[in-house]
PDB file of C-alpha atoms and ligand atoms in Angstrom:
ATOM      1  CA  MET A   1       0.000   0.000   0.000  1.00  0.00           C
ATOM      2  CA  HIS A   2       1.276   3.413  -0.923  1.00  0.00           C
ATOM      3  CA  TYR A   3       0.677   6.723   0.689  1.00  0.00           C
ATOM      4  CA  LEU A   4      -0.605   8.800  -2.139  1.00  0.00           C
ATOM      5  CA  SER A   5      -0.787  12.194  -0.563  1.00  0.00           C
ATOM      6  CA  VAL A   6       2.156  12.196   1.788  1.00  0.00           C
ATOM      7  CA  LYS A   7       5.503  12.217   0.151  1.00  0.00           C
ATOM      8  CA  ASN A   8       8.286  10.366   1.792  1.00  0.00           C
ATOM      9  CA  MET A   9      11.212  12.521   2.555  1.00  0.00           C
ATOM     10  CA  VAL A  10      14.789  11.516   2.179  1.00  0.00           C
ATOM     11  CA  TYR A  11      17.933  13.295   3.083  1.00  0.00           C
ATOM     12  CA  CYS A  12      20.658  14.235   0.693  1.00  0.00           C
ATOM     13  CA  SER A  13      23.633  11.997   1.301  1.00  0.00           C
ATOM     14  CA  ASN A  14      25.885  14.891   0.483  1.00  0.00           C
ATOM     15  CA  CYS A  15      24.518  17.916   2.278  1.00  0.00           C
ATOM     16  CA  GLY A  16      21.688  16.555   4.379  1.00  0.00           C
ATOM     17  CA  THR A  17      18.963  18.629   2.792  1.00  0.00           C
ATOM     18  CA  GLN A  18      15.548  17.088   3.146  1.00  0.00           C
ATOM     19  CA  ILE A  19      14.164  16.292  -0.258  1.00  0.00           C
ATOM     20  CA  ALA A  20      11.122  14.478  -1.579  1.00  0.00           C
ATOM     21  CA  ASP A  21      12.047  10.921  -2.386  1.00  0.00           C
ATOM     22  CA  ASP A  22      10.778  11.320  -5.911  1.00  0.00           C
ATOM     23  CA  SER A  23      13.370  13.970  -6.537  1.00  0.00           C
ATOM     24  CA  TYR A  24      16.264  12.797  -8.616  1.00  0.00           C
ATOM     25  CA  PHE A  25      18.647  15.452  -7.508  1.00  0.00           C
ATOM     26  CA  CYS A  26      19.225  17.416  -4.365  1.00  0.00           C
ATOM     27  CA  PRO A  27      17.868  20.891  -4.995  1.00  0.00           C
ATOM     28  CA  LYS A  28      20.619  22.342  -2.907  1.00  0.00           C
ATOM     29  CA  CYS A  29      23.827  20.682  -3.968  1.00  0.00           C
ATOM     30  CA  GLY A  30      22.798  18.827  -7.116  1.00  0.00           C
ATOM     31  CA  LYS A  31      23.787  15.418  -5.811  1.00  0.00           C
ATOM     32  CA  LYS A  32      21.905  12.577  -7.417  1.00  0.00           C
ATOM     33  CA  THR A  33      19.525  10.937  -4.983  1.00  0.00           C
ATOM     34  CA  GLN A  34      18.828   7.247  -4.542  1.00  0.00           C
ATOM     35  CA  ALA A  35      15.709   7.759  -6.637  1.00  0.00           C
ATOM     36  CA  GLY A  36      17.808   9.432  -9.276  1.00  0.00           C
ATOM     37  CA  LYS A  37      20.248   6.543  -9.249  1.00  0.00           C
ATOM     38  CA  ALA A  38      17.432   4.019  -9.315  1.00  0.00           C
ATOM     39  CA  ALA A  39      15.815   5.801 -12.222  1.00  0.00           C
ATOM     40  CA  LYS A  40      19.189   5.882 -13.969  1.00  0.00           C
ATOM     41  CA  VAL A  41      18.723   9.502 -14.726  1.00  0.00           C
ATOM     42  CA  ASN A  42      21.209  10.571 -17.273  1.00  0.00           C
ATOM     43  CA  TYR A  43      22.156  13.998 -16.251  1.00  0.00           C
ATOM     44  CA  PRO A  44      25.515  15.572 -16.927  1.00  0.00           C
ATOM     45  CA  SER A  45      25.855  16.758 -13.388  1.00  0.00           C
ATOM     46  CA  ASP A  46      29.584  16.292 -13.442  1.00  0.00           C
ATOM     47  CA  GLU A  47      29.976  18.351 -16.564  1.00  0.00           C
ATOM     48  CA  LEU A  48      27.617  20.875 -15.119  1.00  0.00           C
ATOM     49  CA  GLN A  49      29.626  21.080 -11.957  1.00  0.00           C
ATOM     50  CA  ASP A  50      32.777  21.479 -13.998  1.00  0.00           C
ATOM     51  CA  ALA A  51      31.096  24.307 -15.849  1.00  0.00           C
ATOM     52  CA  PHE A  52      30.073  25.907 -12.611  1.00  0.00           C
ATOM     53  CA  TYR A  53      33.579  25.446 -11.361  1.00  0.00           C
ATOM     54  CA  GLN A  54      34.983  27.137 -14.445  1.00  0.00           C
ATOM     55  CA  VAL A  55      32.523  29.996 -14.096  1.00  0.00           C
ATOM     56  CA  GLY A  56      33.544  30.294 -10.485  1.00  0.00           C
ATOM     57  CA  ILE A  57      37.195  30.541 -11.443  1.00  0.00           C
ATOM     58  CA  GLU A  58      36.428  33.165 -14.070  1.00  0.00           C
ATOM     59  CA  LEU A  59      34.365  35.146 -11.623  1.00  0.00           C
ATOM     60  CA  GLU A  60      37.033  34.912  -8.995  1.00  0.00           C
ATOM     61  CA  ARG A  61      39.691  35.984 -11.460  1.00  0.00           C
ATOM     62  CA  ALA A  62      37.569  38.907 -12.616  1.00  0.00           C
ATOM     63  CA  PHE A  63      36.858  39.833  -9.052  1.00  0.00           C
ATOM     64  CA  ASN A  64      40.512  39.693  -8.097  1.00  0.00           C
ATOM     65  CA  MET A  65      41.411  41.821 -11.082  1.00  0.00           C
ATOM     66  CA  ALA A  66      38.749  44.340 -10.184  1.00  0.00           C
ATOM     67  CA  ALA A  67      39.865  44.288  -6.600  1.00  0.00           C
ATOM     68  CA  ARG A  68      43.449  44.847  -7.644  1.00  0.00           C
ATOM     69  CA  GLU A  69      42.449  47.724  -9.905  1.00  0.00           C
ATOM     70  CA  THR A  70      40.372  49.218  -7.161  1.00  0.00           C
ATOM     71  CA  HIS A  71      43.242  48.797  -4.772  1.00  0.00           C
ATOM     72  CA  GLN A  72      45.592  50.452  -7.244  1.00  0.00           C
ATOM     73  CA  ALA A  73      43.146  53.284  -7.776  1.00  0.00           C
ATOM     74  CA  ILE A  74      42.878  53.818  -4.061  1.00  0.00           C
ATOM     75  CA  LYS A  75      46.634  53.720  -3.779  1.00  0.00           C
ATOM     76  CA  ASN A  76      47.029  56.276  -6.556  1.00  0.00           C
ATOM     77  CA  ALA A  77      44.383  58.485  -5.054  1.00  0.00           C
ATOM     78  CA  ARG A  78      46.038  58.235  -1.698  1.00  0.00           C
ATOM     79  CA  SER A  79      49.484  59.099  -3.006  1.00  0.00           C
ATOM     80  CA  ASN A  80      48.003  62.007  -4.934  1.00  0.00           C
ATOM     81  CA  TRP A  81      46.308  63.121  -1.797  1.00  0.00           C
ATOM     82  CA  GLN A  82      49.534  62.789   0.117  1.00  0.00           C
ATOM     83  CA  GLN A  83      51.348  64.849  -2.472  1.00  0.00           C
ATOM     84  CA  ASN A  84      48.758  67.555  -2.153  1.00  0.00           C
ATOM     85  CA  HIS A  85      48.483  67.339   1.570  1.00  0.00           C
ATOM     86  CA  LYS A  86      52.003  66.467   2.445  1.00  0.00           C
ATOM     87  CA  PRO A  87      52.672  67.380   6.009  1.00  0.00           C
ATOM     88  CA  SER A  88      55.812  69.198   5.051  1.00  0.00           C
ATOM     89  CA  GLN A  89      58.365  70.177   7.567  1.00  0.00           C
ATOM     90  CA  GLU A  90      57.416  73.828   7.346  1.00  0.00           C
ATOM     91  CA  GLN A  91      53.908  73.038   8.397  1.00  0.00           C
ATOM     92  CA  THR A  92      54.845  71.476  11.665  1.00  0.00           C
ATOM     93  CA  ILE A  93      56.579  73.170  14.499  1.00  0.00           C
ATOM     94  CA  THR A  94      59.318  71.144  16.036  1.00  0.00           C
ATOM     95  CA  CYS A  95      59.688  71.731  19.702  1.00  0.00           C
ATOM     96  CA  PRO A  96      63.176  73.100  20.413  1.00  0.00           C
ATOM     97  CA  LYS A  97      63.161  71.387  23.768  1.00  0.00           C
ATOM     98  CA  CYS A  98      61.926  67.883  23.159  1.00  0.00           C
ATOM     99  CA  GLY A  99      61.752  67.624  19.396  1.00  0.00           C
ATOM    100  CA  THR A 100      58.081  66.841  19.254  1.00  0.00           C
ATOM    101  CA  LYS A 101      56.430  67.883  16.017  1.00  0.00           C
ATOM    102  CA  ASN A 102      53.492  70.077  16.821  1.00  0.00           C
ATOM    103  CA  PRO A 103      50.683  70.975  14.449  1.00  0.00           C
ATOM    104  CA  THR A 104      50.787  74.294  12.682  1.00  0.00           C
ATOM    105  CA  GLY A 105      49.589  77.142  14.806  1.00  0.00           C
ATOM    106  CA  SER A 106      50.653  75.581  18.057  1.00  0.00           C
ATOM    107  CA  ILE A 107      51.990  78.064  20.505  1.00  0.00           C
ATOM    108  CA  PHE A 108      53.030  75.581  23.109  1.00  0.00           C
ATOM    109  CA  CYS A 109      54.498  72.127  22.638  1.00  0.00           C
ATOM    110  CA  ILE A 110      51.846  69.462  22.915  1.00  0.00           C
ATOM    111  CA  SER A 111      54.369  67.238  24.613  1.00  0.00           C
ATOM    112  CA  CYS A 112      56.362  69.322  27.043  1.00  0.00           C
ATOM    113  CA  GLY A 113      54.541  72.618  27.082  1.00  0.00           C
ATOM    114  CA  ALA A 114      57.519  74.674  25.994  1.00  0.00           C
ATOM    115  CA  ARG A 115      56.765  77.795  24.071  1.00  0.00           C
ATOM    116  CA  LEU A 116      57.124  77.107  20.356  1.00  0.00           C
ATOM    117  CA  THR A 117      56.732  80.530  18.825  1.00  0.00           C
ATOM    118  CA  PRO A 118      59.861  82.367  19.728  1.00  0.00           C
ATOM    119  CA  VAL A 119      59.252  85.487  21.643  1.00  0.00           C
ATOM    120  CA  GLU A 120      60.911  88.026  19.470  1.00  0.00           C
ATOM    121  CA  GLU A 121      62.845  90.106  21.809  1.00  0.00           C
ATOM    122  CA  SER A 122      63.537  92.785  19.297  1.00  0.00           C
ATOM    123  CA  SER A 123      59.926  93.249  18.396  1.00  0.00           C
ATOM    124  CA  GLY A 124      59.320  96.584  19.816  1.00  0.00           C
ATOM    125  CA  SER A 125      56.293  97.187  17.707  1.00  0.00           C
ATOM    126  CA  ALA A 126      54.061  97.995  20.585  1.00  0.00           C
TER     127      ALA A 126
HETATM  128 ZN1   ZN B 201      22.541  17.985  -1.211  1.00  0.00          ZN
HETATM  129 ZN1   ZN B 202      58.386  69.884  23.668  1.00  0.00          ZN
END
């Protein structure tokens, strides 16, 4: 006696996905089921998988190339940016006491607190 309405479920021997036992292939991984084997389904799954594999390689290669180009572009952009925004020596104030480089406009050393802008003794402009 067969159950007509309730399908028996089997599990994929490869990935464990539950599949109807009248399925010939696992819908998830493409592995041929017992039913598929029993039915002697002729399906070029191996070739198909090879094709998928090839596509995967191509995609990966393309992706790597794109990633490399992107990386290069970022690198170029960054070096351009650095050339434009180079923190040149003139733009930092080196502390005469401790040698710490202070950002432009600093009056006192951020490290030791020494006065960075020399007090011009001969500036009698008052
Ligand atoms: Zn599977
Ligand atoms: Zn200092």
